[in-house]
mmCIF file of C-alpha atoms and ligand atoms in Angstrom:
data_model
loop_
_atom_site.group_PDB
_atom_site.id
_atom_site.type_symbol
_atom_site.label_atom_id
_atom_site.label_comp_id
_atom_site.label_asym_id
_atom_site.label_seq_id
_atom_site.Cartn_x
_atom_site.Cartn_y
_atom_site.Cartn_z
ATOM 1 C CA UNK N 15 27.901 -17.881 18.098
ATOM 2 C CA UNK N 16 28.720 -14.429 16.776
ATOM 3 C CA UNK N 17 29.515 -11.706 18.835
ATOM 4 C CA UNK N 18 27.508 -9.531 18.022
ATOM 5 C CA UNK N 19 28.495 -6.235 20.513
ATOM 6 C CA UNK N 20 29.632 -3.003 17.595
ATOM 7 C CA UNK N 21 28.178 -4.604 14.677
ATOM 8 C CA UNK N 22 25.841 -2.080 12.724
ATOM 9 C CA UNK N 23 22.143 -2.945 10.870
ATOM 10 C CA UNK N 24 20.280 -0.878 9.043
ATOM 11 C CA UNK N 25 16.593 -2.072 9.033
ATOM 12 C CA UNK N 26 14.660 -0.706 6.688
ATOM 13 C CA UNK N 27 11.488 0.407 7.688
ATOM 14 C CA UNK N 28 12.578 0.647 11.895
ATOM 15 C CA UNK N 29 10.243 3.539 12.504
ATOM 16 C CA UNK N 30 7.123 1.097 14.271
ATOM 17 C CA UNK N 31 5.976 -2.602 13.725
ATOM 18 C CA UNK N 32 7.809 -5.331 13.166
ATOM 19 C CA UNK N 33 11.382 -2.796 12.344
ATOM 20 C CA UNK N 34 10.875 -1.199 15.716
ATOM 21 C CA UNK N 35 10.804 -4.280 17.198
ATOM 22 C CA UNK N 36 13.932 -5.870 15.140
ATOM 23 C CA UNK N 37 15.748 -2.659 15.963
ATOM 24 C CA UNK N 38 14.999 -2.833 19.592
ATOM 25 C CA UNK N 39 15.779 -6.492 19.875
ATOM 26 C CA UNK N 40 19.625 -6.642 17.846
ATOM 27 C CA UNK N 41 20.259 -3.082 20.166
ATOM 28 C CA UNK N 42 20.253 -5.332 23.602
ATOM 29 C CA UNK N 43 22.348 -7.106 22.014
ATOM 30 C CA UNK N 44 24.852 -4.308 21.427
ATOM 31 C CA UNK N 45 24.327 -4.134 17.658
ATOM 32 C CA UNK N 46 24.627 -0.149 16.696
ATOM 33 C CA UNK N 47 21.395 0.238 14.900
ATOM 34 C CA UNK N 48 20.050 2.694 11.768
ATOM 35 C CA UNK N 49 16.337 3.348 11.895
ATOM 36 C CA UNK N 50 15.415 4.305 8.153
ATOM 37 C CA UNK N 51 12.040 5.473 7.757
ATOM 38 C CA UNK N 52 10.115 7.122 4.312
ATOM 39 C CA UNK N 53 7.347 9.344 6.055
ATOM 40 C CA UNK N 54 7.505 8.817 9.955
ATOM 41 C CA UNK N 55 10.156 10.678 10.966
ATOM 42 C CA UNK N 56 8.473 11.787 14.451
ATOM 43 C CA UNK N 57 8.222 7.807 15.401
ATOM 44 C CA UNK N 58 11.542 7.109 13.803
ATOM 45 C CA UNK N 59 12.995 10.274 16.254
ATOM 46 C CA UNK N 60 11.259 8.397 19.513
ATOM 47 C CA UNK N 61 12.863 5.017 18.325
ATOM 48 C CA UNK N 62 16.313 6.670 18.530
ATOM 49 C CA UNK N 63 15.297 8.670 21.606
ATOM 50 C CA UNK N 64 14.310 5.469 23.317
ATOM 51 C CA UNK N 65 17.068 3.677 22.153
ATOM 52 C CA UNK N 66 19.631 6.330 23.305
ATOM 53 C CA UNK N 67 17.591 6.414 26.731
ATOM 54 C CA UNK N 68 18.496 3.082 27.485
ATOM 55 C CA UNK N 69 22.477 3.233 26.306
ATOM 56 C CA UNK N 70 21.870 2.032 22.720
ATOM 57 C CA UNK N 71 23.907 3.907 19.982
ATOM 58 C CA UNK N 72 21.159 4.529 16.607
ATOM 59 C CA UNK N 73 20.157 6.943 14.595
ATOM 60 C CA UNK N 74 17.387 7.840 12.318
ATOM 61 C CA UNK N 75 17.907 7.919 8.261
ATOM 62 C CA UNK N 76 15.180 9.199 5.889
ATOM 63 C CA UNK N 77 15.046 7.521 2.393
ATOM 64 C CA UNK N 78 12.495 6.030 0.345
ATOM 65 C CA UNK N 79 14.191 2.771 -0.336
ATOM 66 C CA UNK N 80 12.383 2.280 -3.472
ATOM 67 C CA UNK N 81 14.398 4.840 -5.288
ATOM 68 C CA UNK N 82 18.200 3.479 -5.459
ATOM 69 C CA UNK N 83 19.664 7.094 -4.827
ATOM 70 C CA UNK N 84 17.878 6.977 -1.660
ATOM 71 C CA UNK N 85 19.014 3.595 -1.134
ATOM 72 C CA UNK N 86 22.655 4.431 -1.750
ATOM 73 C CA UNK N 87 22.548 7.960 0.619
ATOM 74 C CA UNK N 88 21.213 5.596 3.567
ATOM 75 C CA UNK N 89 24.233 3.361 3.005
ATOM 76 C CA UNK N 90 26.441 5.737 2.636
ATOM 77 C CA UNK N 91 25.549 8.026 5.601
ATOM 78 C CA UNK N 92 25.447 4.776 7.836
ATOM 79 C CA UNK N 93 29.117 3.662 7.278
ATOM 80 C CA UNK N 94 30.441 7.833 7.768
ATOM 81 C CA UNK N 95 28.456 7.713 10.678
ATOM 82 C CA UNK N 96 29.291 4.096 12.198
ATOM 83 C CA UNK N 97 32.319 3.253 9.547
ATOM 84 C CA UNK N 98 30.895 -0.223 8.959
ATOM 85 C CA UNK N 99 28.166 -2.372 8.063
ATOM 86 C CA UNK N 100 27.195 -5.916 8.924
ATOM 87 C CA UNK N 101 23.365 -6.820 8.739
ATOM 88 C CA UNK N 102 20.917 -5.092 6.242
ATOM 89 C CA UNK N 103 17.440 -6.180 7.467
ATOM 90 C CA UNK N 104 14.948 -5.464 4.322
ATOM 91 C CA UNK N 105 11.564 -5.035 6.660
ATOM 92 C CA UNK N 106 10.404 -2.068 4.782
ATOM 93 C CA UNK N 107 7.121 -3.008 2.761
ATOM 94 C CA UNK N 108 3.229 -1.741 2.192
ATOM 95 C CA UNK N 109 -0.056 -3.554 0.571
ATOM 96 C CA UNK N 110 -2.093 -1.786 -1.180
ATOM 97 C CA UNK N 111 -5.213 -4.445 -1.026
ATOM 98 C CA UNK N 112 -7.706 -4.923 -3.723
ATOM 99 C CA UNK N 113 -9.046 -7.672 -5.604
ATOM 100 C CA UNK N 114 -6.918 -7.789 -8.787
ATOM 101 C CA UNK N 115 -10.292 -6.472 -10.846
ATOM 102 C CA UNK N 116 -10.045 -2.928 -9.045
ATOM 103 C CA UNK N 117 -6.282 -3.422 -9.046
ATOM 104 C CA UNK N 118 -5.217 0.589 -10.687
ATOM 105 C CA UNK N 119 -1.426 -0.030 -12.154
ATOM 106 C CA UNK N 120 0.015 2.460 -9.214
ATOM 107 C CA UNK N 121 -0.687 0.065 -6.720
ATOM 108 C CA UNK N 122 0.730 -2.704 -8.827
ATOM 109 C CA UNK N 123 3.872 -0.787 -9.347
ATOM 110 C CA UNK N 124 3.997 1.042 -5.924
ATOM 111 C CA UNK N 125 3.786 -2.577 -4.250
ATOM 112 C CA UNK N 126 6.585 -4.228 -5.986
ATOM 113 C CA UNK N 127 8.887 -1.179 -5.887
ATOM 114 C CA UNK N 128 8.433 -0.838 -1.985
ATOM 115 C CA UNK N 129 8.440 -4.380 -0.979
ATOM 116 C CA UNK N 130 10.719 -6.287 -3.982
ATOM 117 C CA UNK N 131 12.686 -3.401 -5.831
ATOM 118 C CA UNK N 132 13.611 -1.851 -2.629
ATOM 119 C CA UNK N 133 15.412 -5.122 -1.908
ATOM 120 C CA UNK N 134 17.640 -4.746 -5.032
ATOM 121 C CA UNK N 135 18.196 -1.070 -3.871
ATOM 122 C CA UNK N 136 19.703 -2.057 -0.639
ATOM 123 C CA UNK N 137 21.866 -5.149 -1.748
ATOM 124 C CA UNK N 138 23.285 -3.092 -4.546
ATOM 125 C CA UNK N 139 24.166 -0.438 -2.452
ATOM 126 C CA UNK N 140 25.733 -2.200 0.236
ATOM 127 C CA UNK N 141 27.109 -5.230 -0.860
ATOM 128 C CA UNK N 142 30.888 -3.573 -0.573
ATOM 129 C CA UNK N 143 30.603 -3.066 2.681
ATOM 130 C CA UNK N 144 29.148 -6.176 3.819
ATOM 131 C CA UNK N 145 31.989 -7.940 2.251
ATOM 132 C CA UNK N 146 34.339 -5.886 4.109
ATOM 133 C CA UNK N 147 32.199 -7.267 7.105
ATOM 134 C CA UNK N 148 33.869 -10.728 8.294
ATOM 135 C CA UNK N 149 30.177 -12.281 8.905
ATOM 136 C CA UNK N 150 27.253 -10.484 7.392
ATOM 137 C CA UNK N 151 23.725 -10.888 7.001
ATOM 138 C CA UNK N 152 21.030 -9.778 4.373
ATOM 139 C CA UNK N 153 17.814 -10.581 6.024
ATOM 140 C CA UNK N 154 14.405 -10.039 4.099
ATOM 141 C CA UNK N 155 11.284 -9.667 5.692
ATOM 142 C CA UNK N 156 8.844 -11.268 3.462
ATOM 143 C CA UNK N 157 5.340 -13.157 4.029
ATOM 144 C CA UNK N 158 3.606 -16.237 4.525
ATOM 145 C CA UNK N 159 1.149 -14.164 1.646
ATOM 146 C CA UNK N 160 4.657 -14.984 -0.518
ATOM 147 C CA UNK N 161 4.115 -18.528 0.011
ATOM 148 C CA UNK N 162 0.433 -19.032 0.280
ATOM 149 C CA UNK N 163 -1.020 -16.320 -1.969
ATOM 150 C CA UNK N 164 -3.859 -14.276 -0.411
ATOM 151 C CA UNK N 165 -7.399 -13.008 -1.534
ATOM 152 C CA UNK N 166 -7.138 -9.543 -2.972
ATOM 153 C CA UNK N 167 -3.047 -9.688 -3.098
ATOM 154 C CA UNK N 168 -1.931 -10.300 -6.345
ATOM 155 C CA UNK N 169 0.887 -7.467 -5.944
ATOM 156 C CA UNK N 170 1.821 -7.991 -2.661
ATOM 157 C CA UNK N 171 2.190 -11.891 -2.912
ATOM 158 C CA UNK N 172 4.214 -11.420 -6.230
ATOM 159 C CA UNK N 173 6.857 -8.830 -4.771
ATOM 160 C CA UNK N 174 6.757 -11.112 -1.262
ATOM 161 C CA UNK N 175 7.556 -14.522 -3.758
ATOM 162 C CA UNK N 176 9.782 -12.436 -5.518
ATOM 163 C CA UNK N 177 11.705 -11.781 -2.243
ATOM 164 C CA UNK N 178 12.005 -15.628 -1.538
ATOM 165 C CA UNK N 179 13.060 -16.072 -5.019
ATOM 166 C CA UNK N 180 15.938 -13.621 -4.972
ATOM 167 C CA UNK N 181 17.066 -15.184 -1.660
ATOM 168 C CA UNK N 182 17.754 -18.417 -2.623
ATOM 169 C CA UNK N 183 19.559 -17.022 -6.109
ATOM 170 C CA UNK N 184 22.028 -14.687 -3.986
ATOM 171 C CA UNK N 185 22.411 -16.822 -1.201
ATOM 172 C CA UNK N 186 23.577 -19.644 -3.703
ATOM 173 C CA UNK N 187 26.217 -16.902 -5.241
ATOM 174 C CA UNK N 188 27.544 -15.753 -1.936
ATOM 175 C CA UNK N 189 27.399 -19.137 -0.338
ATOM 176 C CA UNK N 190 31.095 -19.060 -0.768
ATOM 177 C CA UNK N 191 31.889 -15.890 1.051
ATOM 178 C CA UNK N 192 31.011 -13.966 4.508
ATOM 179 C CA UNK N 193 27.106 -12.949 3.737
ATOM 180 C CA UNK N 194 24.436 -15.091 4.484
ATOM 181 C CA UNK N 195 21.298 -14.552 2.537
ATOM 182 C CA UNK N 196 17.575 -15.622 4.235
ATOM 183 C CA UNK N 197 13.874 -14.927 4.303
ATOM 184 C CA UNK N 198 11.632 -14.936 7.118
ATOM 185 C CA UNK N 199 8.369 -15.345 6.483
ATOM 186 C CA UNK N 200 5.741 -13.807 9.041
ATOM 187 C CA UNK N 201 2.346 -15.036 9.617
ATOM 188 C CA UNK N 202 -0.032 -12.577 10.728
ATOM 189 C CA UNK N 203 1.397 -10.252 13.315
ATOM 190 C CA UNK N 204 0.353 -7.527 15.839
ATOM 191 C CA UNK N 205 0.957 -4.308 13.627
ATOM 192 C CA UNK N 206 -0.096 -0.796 11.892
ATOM 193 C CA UNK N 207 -0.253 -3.393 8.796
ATOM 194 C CA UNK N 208 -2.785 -5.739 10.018
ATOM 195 C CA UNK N 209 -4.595 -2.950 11.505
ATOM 196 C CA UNK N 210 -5.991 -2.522 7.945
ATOM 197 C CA UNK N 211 -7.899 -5.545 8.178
ATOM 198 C CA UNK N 212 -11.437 -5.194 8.985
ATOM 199 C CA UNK N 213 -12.279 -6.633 12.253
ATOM 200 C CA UNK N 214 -14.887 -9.332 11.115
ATOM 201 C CA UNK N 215 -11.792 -10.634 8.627
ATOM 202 C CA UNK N 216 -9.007 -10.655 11.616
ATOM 203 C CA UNK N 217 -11.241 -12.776 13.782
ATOM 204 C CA UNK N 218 -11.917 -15.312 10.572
ATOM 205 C CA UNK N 219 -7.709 -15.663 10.048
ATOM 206 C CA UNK N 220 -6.878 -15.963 13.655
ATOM 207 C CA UNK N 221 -9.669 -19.178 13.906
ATOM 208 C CA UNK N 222 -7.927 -20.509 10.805
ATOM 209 C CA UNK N 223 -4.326 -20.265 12.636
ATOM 210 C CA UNK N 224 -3.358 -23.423 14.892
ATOM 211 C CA UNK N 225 -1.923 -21.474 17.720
ATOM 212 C CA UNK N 226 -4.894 -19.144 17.782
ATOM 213 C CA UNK N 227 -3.740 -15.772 18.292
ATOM 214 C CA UNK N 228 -1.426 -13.382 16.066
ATOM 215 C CA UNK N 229 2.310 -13.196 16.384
ATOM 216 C CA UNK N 230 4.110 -10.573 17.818
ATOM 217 C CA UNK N 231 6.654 -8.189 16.597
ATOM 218 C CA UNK N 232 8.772 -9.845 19.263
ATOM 219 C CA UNK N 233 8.464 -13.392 18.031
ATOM 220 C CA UNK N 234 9.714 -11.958 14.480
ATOM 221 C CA UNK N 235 12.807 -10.069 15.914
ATOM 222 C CA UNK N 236 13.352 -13.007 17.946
ATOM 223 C CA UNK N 237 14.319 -15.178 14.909
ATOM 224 C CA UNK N 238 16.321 -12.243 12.794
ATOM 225 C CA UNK N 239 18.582 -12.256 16.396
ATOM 226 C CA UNK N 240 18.850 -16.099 15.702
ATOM 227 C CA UNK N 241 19.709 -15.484 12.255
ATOM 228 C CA UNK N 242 22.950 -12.983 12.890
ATOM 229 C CA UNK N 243 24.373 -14.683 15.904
ATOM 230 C CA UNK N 244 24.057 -18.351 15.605
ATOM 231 C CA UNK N 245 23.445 -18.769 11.254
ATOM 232 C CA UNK N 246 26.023 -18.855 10.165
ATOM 233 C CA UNK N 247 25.903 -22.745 8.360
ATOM 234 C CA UNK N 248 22.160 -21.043 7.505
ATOM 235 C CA UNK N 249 21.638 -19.679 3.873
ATOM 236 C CA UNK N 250 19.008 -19.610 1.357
ATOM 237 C CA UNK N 251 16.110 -20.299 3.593
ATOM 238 C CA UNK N 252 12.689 -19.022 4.357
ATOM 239 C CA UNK N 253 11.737 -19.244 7.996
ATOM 240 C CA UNK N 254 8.571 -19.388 9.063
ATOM 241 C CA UNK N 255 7.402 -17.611 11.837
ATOM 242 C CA UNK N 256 3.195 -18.140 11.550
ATOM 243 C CA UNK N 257 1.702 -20.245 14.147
ATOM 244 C CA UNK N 258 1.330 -23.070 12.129
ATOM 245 C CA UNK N 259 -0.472 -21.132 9.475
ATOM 246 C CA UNK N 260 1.652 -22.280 6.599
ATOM 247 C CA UNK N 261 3.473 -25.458 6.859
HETATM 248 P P1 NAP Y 6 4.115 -1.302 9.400
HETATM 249 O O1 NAP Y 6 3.801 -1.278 10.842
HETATM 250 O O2 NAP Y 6 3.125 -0.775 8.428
HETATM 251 O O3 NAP Y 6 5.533 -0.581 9.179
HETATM 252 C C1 NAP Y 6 6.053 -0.462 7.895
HETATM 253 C C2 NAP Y 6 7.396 0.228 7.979
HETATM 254 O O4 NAP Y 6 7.909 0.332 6.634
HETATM 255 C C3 NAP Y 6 7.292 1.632 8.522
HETATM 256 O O5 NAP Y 6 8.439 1.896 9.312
HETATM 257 C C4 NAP Y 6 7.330 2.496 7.267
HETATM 258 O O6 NAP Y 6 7.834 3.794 7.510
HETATM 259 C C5 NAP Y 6 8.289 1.699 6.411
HETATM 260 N N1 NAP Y 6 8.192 2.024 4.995
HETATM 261 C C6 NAP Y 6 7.133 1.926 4.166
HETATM 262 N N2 NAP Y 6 7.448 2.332 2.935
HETATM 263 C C7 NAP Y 6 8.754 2.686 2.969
HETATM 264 C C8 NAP Y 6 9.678 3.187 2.009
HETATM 265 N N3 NAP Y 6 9.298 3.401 0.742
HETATM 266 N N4 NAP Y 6 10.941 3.440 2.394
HETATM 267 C C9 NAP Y 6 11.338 3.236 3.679
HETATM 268 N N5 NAP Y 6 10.506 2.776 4.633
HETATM 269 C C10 NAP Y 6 9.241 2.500 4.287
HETATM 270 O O7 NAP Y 6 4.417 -2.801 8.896
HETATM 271 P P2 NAP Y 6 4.809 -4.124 9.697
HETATM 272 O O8 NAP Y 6 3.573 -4.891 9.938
HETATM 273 O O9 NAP Y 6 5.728 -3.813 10.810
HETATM 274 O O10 NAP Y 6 5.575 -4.891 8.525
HETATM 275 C C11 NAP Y 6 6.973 -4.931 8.407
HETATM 276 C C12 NAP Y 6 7.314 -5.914 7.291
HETATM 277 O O11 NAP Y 6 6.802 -7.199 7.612
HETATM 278 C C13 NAP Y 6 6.717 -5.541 5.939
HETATM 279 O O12 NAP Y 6 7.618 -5.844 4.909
HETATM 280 C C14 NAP Y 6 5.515 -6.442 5.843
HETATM 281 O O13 NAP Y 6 5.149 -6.689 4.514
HETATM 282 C C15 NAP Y 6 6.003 -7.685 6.554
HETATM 283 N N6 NAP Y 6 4.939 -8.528 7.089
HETATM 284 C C16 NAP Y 6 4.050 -8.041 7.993
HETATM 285 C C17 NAP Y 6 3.051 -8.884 8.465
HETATM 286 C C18 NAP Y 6 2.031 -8.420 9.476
HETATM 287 O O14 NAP Y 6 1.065 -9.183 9.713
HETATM 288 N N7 NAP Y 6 2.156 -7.267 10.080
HETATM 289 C C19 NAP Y 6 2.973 -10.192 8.015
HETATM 290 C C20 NAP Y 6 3.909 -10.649 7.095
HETATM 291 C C21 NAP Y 6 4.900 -9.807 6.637
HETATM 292 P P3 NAP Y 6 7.060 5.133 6.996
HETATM 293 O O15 NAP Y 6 5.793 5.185 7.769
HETATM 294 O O16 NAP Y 6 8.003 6.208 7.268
HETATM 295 O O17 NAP Y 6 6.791 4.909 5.518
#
C-alpha cells in the first residue's frame, strides 16, 4: 500500500461534482490537494475553505486546462507552492449535447479541447515532476459514453474514447518507470452534469441501470483512492464504476 500522507494532486476540475468529491476523499487521506477550476472560483474558494476547516492543506488554482499555458502555470504554481507532485487527476470535462445534425463546429471543438486536449495539456506539463515522484499516478476521468457511445454525443464520446485510447498508449510507455497510467469510467452519477438531463430522460437511464439508482461522487473518488494507494501492479486500464450499466 502507498503511503499516501504529503503527497500532492492536482485534480482538474475540483471546484464541485465528481473533483470536489475526489479532492475531499485523497485529503482524509493526507494527500495535499490543488483545486483547479476555469469559471467557479467562489465554489473552488469554499472547497479550500472547507478543506482548511477540517486540517487539510489545498489551495485553489484558476486555469482553463484546455489552453497548455494555463496548463503549465497550474503545474508550475503547484510544485512552488507544495515543491512536488505525485497524482494528476484529469476530471475536468463539459458536453455540449446535440444530435450530431445541429452539432455547430464550436461545440465539436470546445468538447474535445476541454475533455481530450486538456489531457495532453496536463501530462505535458507535468510529466517532470511526476518522474521525480517515486510512485505517481495520472488518473483520467472519462465515461462509460467513451465506451458505449450515447444519443446526441458524438463529441463527447469521441474526446471520452480518445481518453481511453491515450491511456493504454502512455501507460504501455511508462510501464517501465514510477507513473501509472488509468481510466475510470463513470456511469451516470449524482452531479451539476447530469443535472442537464431532462427529468423524463434520467428516469428512462436509471430503469435501464441494474443497480437502479445513479452513482455517487463518492463511489467515483472511492476507486481513484484505490488507484494511488494500492495500484501500483495496475496500468493501462479502464475501470468501471456504472452499476452494471456497461459490462
Ligand atoms: P461538473 O459537476 O459539471 O463539474 C465539472 C468541473 O470541471 C467543474 O469543476 C468545472 O469548473 C471544471 N471545468 C470545466 N471546464 C474546465 C476547464 N476548461 N478548465 C478547468 N476546469 C474546468 O461535472 P462532473 O459531473 O463532476 O464531471 C466530472 C468529470 O466526470 C467530467 O470529466 C465528466 O465528463 C465525467 N463524467 C461525469 C459523469 C456524470 O454522470 N456526472 C459521468 C461520466 C463521466 P468551472 O465551473 O470552473 O468550469
Amino acid at each position: 500500500m502507498m503511503e499516501l500522507n504529503n503527497r500532492v494532486a492536482i485534480i482538474t476540475g475540483g471546484s464541485r461534482g465528481i473533483g470536489k468529491s475526489i479532492a475531499f476523499s485523497l485529503a482524509e487521506k493526507g494527500v495535499k490537494v490543488v483545486i483547479n477550476y476555469n469559471s467557479s472560483e467562489a465554489q473552488a474558494k469554499k472547497v479550500v475553505d472547507d478543506l482548511n476547516e477540517r486540517g487539510f492543506e489545498a489551495m485553489a488554482i484558476q486555469a482553463n486546462v484546455a489552453n497548455l499555458e494555463d496548463a503549465k502555470s497550474l503545474v508550475e504554481r503547484t510544485v512552488e507552492q507544495f515543491g512536488r507532485l505525485d497524482i494528476i487527476v484529469n476530471n475536468a470535462g463539459i458536453t455540449r449535447d446535440r444530435t450530431f445534425k445541429k452539432l455547430k463546429e464550436e461545440d465539436w471543438h470546445e468538447v474535445i479541447n476541454v475533455n481530450l486536449n486538456s489531457v495532453y495539456n496536463t501530462c505535458t506539463a507535468s510529466l517532470p515532476h511526476l518522474t521525480d515522484s517515486d510512485n505517481a499516478r495520472i488518473i483520467n476521468i472519462s465515461s462509460i459514453i467513451g465506451q458505449s457511445g450515447g444519443f446526441g454525443q458524438t463529441n463527447y464520446s469521441a474526446a471520452k474514447a480518445g481518453m481511453i485510447g491515450f491511456t493504454k498508449s502512455f501507460a504501455l510507455e511508462l510501464a517501465r518507470t514510477n507513473i501509472t497510467v488509468n481510466a475510470i469510467c463513470p456511469g451516470f452519477i449524482e452531479t451539476d452534469m447530469l443535472g442537464e438531463v431532462p427529468e423524463e430522460i434520467k428516469e428512462q437511464i436509471k430503469a435501464k441501470i441494474p443497480k437502479k439508482r445513479f452513482g455517487t461522487p463518492e463511489e467515483i473518488a472511492k476507486a481513484v483512492v484505490y488507484l494511488c494507494q494500492d495500484g501500483e501492479y495496475i496500468t493501462g486500464q479502464q475501470i468501471n464504476v456504472n452499476g452494471g450499466l456497461y459490462m
